Structures are given as structure tokens and as C-alpha cells.
mmCIF file of C-alpha atoms in Angstrom:
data_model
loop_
_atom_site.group_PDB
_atom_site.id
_atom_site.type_symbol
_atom_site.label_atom_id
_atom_site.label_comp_id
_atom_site.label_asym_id
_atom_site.label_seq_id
_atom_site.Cartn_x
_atom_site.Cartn_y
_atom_site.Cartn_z
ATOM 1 C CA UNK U 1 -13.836 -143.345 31.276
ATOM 2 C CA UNK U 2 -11.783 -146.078 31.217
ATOM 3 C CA UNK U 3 -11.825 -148.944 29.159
ATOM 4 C CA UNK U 4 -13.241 -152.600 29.863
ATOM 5 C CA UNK U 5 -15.825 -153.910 32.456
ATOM 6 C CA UNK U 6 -17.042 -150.638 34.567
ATOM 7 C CA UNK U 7 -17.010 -152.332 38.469
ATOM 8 C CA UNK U 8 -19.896 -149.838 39.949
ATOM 9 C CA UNK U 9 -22.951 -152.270 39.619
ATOM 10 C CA UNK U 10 -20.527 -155.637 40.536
ATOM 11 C CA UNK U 11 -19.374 -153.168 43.687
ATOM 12 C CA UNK U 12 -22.694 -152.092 44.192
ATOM 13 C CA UNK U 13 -23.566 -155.910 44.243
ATOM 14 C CA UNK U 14 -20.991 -157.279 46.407
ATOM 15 C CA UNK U 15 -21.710 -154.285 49.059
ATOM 16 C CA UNK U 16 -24.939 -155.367 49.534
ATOM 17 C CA UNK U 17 -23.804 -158.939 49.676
ATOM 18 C CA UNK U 18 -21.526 -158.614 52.650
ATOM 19 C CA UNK U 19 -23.509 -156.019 54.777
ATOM 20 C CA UNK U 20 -23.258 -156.819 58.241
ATOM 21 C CA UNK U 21 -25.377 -153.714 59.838
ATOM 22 C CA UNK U 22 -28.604 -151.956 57.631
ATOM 23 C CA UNK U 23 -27.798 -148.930 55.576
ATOM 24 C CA UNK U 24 -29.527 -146.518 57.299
ATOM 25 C CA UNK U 25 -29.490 -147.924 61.064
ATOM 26 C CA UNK U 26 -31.239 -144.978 62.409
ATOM 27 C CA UNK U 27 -34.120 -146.332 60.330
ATOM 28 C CA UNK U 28 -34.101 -149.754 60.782
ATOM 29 C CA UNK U 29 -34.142 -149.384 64.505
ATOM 30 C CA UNK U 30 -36.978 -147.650 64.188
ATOM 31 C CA UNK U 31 -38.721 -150.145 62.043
ATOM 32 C CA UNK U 32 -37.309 -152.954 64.639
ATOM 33 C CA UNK U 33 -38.656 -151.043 67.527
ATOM 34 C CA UNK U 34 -42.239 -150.142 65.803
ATOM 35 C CA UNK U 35 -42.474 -153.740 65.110
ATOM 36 C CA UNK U 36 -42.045 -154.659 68.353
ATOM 37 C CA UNK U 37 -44.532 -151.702 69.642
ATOM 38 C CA UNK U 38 -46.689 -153.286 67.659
ATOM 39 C CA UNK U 39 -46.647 -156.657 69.871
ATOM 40 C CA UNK U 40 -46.923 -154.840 72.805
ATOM 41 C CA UNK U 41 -50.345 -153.512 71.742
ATOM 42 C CA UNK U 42 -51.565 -156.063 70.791
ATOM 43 C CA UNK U 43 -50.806 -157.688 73.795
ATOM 44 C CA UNK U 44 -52.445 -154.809 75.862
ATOM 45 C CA UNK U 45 -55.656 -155.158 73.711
ATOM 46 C CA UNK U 46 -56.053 -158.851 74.613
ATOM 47 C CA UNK U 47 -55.459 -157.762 78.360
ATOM 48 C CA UNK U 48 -58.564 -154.833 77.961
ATOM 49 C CA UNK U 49 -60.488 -156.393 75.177
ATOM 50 C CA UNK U 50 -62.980 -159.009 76.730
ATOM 51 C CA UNK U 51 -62.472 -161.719 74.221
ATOM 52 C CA UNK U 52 -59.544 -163.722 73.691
ATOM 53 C CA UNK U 53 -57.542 -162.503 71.017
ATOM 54 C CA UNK U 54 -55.225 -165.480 71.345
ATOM 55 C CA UNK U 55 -58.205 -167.627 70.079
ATOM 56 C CA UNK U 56 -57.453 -165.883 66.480
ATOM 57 C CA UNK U 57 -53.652 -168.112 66.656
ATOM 58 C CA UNK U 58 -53.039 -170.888 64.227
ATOM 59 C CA UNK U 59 -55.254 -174.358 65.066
ATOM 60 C CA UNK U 60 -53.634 -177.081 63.060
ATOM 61 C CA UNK U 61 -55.135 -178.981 59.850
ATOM 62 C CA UNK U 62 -58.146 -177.024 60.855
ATOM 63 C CA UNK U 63 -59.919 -174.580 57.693
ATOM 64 C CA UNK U 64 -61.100 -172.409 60.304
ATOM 65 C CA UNK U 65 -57.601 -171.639 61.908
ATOM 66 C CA UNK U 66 -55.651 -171.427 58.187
ATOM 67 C CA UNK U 67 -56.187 -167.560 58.805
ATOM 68 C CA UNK U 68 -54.160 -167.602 62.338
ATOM 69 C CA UNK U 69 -50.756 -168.104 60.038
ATOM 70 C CA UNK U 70 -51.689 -164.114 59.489
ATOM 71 C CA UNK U 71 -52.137 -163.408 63.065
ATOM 72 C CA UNK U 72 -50.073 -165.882 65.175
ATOM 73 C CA UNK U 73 -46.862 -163.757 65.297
ATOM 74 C CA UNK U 74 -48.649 -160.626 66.609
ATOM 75 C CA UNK U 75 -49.864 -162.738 69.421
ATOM 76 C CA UNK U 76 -48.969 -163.760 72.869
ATOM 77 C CA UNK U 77 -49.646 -165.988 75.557
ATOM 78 C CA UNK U 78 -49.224 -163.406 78.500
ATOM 79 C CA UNK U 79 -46.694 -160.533 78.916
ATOM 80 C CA UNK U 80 -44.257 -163.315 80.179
ATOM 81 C CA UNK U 81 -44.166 -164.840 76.691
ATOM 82 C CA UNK U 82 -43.963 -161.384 74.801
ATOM 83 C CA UNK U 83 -41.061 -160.689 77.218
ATOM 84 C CA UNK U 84 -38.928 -163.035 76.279
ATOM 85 C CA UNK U 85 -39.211 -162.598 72.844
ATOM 86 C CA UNK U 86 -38.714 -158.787 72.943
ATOM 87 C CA UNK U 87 -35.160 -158.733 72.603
ATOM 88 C CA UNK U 88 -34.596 -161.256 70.208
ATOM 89 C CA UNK U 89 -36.710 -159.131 68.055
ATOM 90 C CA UNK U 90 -35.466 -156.216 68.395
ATOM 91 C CA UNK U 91 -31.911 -157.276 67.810
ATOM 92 C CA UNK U 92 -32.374 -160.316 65.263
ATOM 93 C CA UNK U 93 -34.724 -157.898 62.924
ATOM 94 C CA UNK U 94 -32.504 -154.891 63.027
ATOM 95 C CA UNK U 95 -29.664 -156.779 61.716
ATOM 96 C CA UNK U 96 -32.012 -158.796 59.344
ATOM 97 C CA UNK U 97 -32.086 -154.970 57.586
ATOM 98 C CA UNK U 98 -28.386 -155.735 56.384
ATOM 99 C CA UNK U 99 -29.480 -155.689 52.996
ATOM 100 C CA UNK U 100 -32.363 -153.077 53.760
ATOM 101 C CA UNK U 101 -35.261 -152.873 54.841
ATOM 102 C CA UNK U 102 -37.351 -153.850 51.654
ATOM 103 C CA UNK U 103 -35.365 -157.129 51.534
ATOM 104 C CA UNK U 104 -35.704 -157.685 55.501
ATOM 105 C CA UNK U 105 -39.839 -156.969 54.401
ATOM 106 C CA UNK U 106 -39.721 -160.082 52.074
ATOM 107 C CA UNK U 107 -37.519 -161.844 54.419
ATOM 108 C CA UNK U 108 -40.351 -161.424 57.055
ATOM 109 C CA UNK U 109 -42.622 -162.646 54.631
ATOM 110 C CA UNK U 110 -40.956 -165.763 53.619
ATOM 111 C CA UNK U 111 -40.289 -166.681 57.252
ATOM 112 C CA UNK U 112 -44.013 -165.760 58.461
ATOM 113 C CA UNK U 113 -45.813 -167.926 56.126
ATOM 114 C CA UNK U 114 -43.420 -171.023 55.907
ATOM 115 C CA UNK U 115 -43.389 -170.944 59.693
ATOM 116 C CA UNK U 116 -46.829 -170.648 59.744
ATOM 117 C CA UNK U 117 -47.790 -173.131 57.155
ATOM 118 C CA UNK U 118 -45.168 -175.940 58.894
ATOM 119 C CA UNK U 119 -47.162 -175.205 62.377
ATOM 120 C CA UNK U 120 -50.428 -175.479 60.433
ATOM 121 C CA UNK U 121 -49.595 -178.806 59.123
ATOM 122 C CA UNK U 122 -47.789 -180.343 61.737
ATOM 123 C CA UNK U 123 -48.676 -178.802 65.194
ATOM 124 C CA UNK U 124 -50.558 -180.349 68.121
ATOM 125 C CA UNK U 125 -53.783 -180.575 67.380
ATOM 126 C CA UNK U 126 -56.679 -178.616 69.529
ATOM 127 C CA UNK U 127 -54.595 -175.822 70.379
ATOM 128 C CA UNK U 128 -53.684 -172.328 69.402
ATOM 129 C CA UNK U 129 -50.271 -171.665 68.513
ATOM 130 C CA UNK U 130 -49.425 -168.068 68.934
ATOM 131 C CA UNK U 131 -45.892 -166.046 69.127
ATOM 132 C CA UNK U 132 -43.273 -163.879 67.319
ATOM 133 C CA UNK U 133 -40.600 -166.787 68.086
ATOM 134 C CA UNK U 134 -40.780 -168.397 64.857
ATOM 135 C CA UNK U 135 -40.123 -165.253 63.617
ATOM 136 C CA UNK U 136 -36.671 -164.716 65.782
ATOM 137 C CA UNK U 137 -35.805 -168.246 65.126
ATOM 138 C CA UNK U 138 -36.007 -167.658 60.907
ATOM 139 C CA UNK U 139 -34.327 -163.980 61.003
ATOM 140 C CA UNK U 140 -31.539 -166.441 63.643
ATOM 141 C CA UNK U 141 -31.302 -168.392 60.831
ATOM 142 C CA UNK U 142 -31.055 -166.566 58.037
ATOM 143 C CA UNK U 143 -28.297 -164.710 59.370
ATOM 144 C CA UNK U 144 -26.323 -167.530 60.289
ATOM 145 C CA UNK U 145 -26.298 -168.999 56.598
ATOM 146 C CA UNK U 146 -26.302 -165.702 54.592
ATOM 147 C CA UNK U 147 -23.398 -164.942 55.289
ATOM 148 C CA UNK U 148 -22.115 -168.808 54.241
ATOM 149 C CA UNK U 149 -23.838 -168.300 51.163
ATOM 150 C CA UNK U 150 -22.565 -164.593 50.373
ATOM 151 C CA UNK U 151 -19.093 -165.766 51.219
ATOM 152 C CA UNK U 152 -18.681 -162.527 53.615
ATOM 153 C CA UNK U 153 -16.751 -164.269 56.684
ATOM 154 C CA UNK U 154 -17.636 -160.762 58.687
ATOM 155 C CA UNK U 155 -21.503 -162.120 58.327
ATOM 156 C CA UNK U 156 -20.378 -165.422 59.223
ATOM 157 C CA UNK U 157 -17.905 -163.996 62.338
ATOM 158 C CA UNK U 158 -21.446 -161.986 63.727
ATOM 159 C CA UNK U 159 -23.664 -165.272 63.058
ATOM 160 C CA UNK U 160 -20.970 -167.323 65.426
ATOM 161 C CA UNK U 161 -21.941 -164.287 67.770
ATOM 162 C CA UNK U 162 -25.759 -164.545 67.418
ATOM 163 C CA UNK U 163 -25.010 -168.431 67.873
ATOM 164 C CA UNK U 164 -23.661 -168.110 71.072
ATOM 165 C CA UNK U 165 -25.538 -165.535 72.386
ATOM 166 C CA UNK U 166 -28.515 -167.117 71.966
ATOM 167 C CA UNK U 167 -27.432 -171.064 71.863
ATOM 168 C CA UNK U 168 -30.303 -171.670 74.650
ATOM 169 C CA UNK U 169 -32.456 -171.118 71.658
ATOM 170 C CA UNK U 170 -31.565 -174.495 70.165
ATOM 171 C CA UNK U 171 -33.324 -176.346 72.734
ATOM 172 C CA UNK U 172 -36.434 -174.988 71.279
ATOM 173 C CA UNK U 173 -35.961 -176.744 68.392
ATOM 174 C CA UNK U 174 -36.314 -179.964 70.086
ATOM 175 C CA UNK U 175 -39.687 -180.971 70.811
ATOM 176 C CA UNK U 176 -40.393 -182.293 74.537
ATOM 177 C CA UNK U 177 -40.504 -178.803 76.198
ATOM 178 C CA UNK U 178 -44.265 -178.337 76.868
ATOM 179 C CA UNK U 179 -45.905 -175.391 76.370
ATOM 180 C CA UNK U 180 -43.584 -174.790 73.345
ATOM 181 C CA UNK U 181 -44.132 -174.634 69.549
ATOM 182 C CA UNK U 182 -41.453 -176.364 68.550
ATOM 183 C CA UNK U 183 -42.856 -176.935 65.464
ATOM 184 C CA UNK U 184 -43.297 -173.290 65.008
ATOM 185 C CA UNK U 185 -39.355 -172.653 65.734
ATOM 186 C CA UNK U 186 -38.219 -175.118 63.723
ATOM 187 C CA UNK U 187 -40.067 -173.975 60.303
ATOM 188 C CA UNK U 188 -39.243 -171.006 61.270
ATOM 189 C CA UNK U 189 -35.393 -171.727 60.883
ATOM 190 C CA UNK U 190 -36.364 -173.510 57.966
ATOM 191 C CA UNK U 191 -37.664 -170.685 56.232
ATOM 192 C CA UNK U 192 -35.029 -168.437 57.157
ATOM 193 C CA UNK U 193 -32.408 -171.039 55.120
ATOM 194 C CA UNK U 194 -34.889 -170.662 52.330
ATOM 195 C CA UNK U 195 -35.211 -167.008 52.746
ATOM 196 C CA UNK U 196 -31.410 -166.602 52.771
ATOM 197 C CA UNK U 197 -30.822 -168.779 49.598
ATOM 198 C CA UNK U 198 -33.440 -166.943 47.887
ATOM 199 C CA UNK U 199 -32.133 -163.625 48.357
ATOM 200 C CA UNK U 200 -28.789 -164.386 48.101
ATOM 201 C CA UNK U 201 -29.289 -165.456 44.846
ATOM 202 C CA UNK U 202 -29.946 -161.658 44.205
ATOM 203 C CA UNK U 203 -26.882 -160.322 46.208
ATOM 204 C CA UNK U 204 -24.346 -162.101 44.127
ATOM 205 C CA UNK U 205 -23.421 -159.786 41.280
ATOM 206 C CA UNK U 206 -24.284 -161.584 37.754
ATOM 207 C CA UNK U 207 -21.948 -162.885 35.378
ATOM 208 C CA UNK U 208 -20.916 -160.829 32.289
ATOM 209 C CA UNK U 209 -22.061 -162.885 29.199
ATOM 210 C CA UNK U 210 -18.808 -164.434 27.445
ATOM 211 C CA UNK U 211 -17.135 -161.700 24.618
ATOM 212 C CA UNK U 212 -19.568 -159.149 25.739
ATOM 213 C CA UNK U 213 -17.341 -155.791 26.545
ATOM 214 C CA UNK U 214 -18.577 -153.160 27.945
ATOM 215 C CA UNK U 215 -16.565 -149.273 27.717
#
């Protein structure tokens, strides 16, 4: 073995770091498309089911609709409103799985419960908030500044993609569009920033303490 630094784990490290499709894509997609499964049965149990599952959605600054931040993004208002946030899903959360599918998992967290904390404290009041959009709009996100903070310009080349592809997803941002959670898309991009800081914090391989030497 040769002597000095040994590159595997700083490889390793910076591998990871600039990613741009998941590891094992064949498992990802199906993650991506179970996910989305997922939506659509939920969706067909409100349809069958005589009560409103929509009711269990996120009512703002209210104790009794804290819990909806747990249910909101399983939820839609109609097939209309699942519909069009199908593929977003499928495509933003399969590449979310860059880094694999554990760190998409926290990623999902992060983004979930921000988003659905923001809507809780900010969001019209007397309404239920329900949809996987804040979800799209942090996995958006958080690939369009990983790759800024990993340095990897192919991440940033595919984010300029995603951007323009979806660039009609900006509006939603903006509030003035009724019917629309703004609120829920833009804490949703929030906590994709924050979920692509924190992680990338953990891509970056760590610095060798000074005179250490390792053979």
C-alpha cells in the first residue's frame, strides 16, 4: 500500500457529493412510484369512504389540526389536484435519491414537517390545507441548491433543467392564486434549502487533522 493519505473514503465522499441520478435507479423508481401509489389510494379511499378524508389536512394555529402536518401530503382535493402533482413526484423524488434513498428518507422528512409547520403557522385560517406540492416544491429546491453547495456543476447543469421545466411552478410561490397553498409551497422550498445544507454538510469529505498521516 502506498504511502500517505489513502483517497478511498475522500472518493467515496466526493461520489456521493456529486451524484446526479440514485445508485440503484431500478430501486428508487420503485420507491418514487410506490410513493406515488400510495396517493392514489388514498385518493380512491376518500372517493369510496363516506367521510371526508380531506377534513384530516392541516387547519392553521388550530391544536386540533397540528396532526394534519402528518397527513396533509397524502391528501388531495380531487383527482384533478393529485394529477397534477403526479409527475412532479415521480420525477423530483427519484432524483432526490441521488445520494440514496436513506438520505432522500430524511430529506422527505425535513421537507414534510417544515412545510407543514410554516402552513400551520401561517395559512388561511378555517380551511384545510391538503397536497403533496409542498413536497415537489422542497425536493425542487433542494436539488437546485445541492448541487451549489456540493460544488458539482453537473447537479447544478440538471437543476437549470428542473428550473425550466417546471418554471410555471414559481408562480405558486406567490400568493394571490386562490385555491392555492402558497404558503405550503413556499416552506416547502424553504425546507428543501435547509434540507440541502444539512446534508451537504455530510457529503463533503472531512478534513484530515493537521500532522496527522495516515499509511
Amino acid at each position: 500500500m502506498p504511502f500517505g493519505d489513502q483517497p478511498a473514503d475522500k472518493a467515496k465522499a466526493t461520489d456521493v457529493a456529486k451524484r446526479i441520478l440514485p445508485p440503484n435507479p431500478k430501486a428508487a423508481a420503485i420507491v418514487a412510484v410506490g410513493f406515488t401509489l400510495v396517493l392514489y389510494l388514498v385518493e380512491l379511499l376518500d372517493v369510496i369512504l363516506p367521510a371526508d378524508l380531506d377534513h384530516g389536512g392541516i387547519v392553521s394555529r388550530q391544536a386540533s389540526g397540528l396532526d394534519g402536518i402528518l397527513w396533509a401530503p397524502l391528501l388531495h382535493a380531487g383527482w384533478g389536484h393529485l394529477f397534477s402533482n403526479t409527475v412532479p413526484v415521480l420525477v423530483l423524488s427519484f432524483l432526490a435519491m441521488a445520494a440514496g434513498i436513506g438520505r432522500w428518507a430524511v430529506v422527505t422528512a425535513i421537507i414534510w414537517i417544515v412545510s407543514g409547520l410554516g402552513v400551520w403557522l401561517v395559512g388561511p385560517s378555517n380551511t384545510y390545507t391538503v397536497g403533496a406540492s409542498g413536497l415537489a416544491f422542497g425536493w425542487l429546491a433542494f436539488l437546485l441548491v445541492r448541487g451549489i453547495f456540493n460544488r458539482a456543476f453537473g447537479q447544478i447543469v440538471v437543476a437549470v433543467v428542473l428550473l425550466g421545466v417546471w418554471s410555471g411552478m414559481l408562480w405558486g410561490l406567490l400568493p394571490g392564486n386562490p385555491g392555492i397553498s402558497w404558503q405550503g409551497h413556499l416552506f416547502g422550498a424553504l425546507a428543501g434549502v435547509l434540507a440541502a445544507w444539512l446534508t451537504a454538510r455530510g457529503d463533503r469529505p472531512k478534513k484530515k487533522a493537521a500532522g496527522s498521516l495516515e499509511v
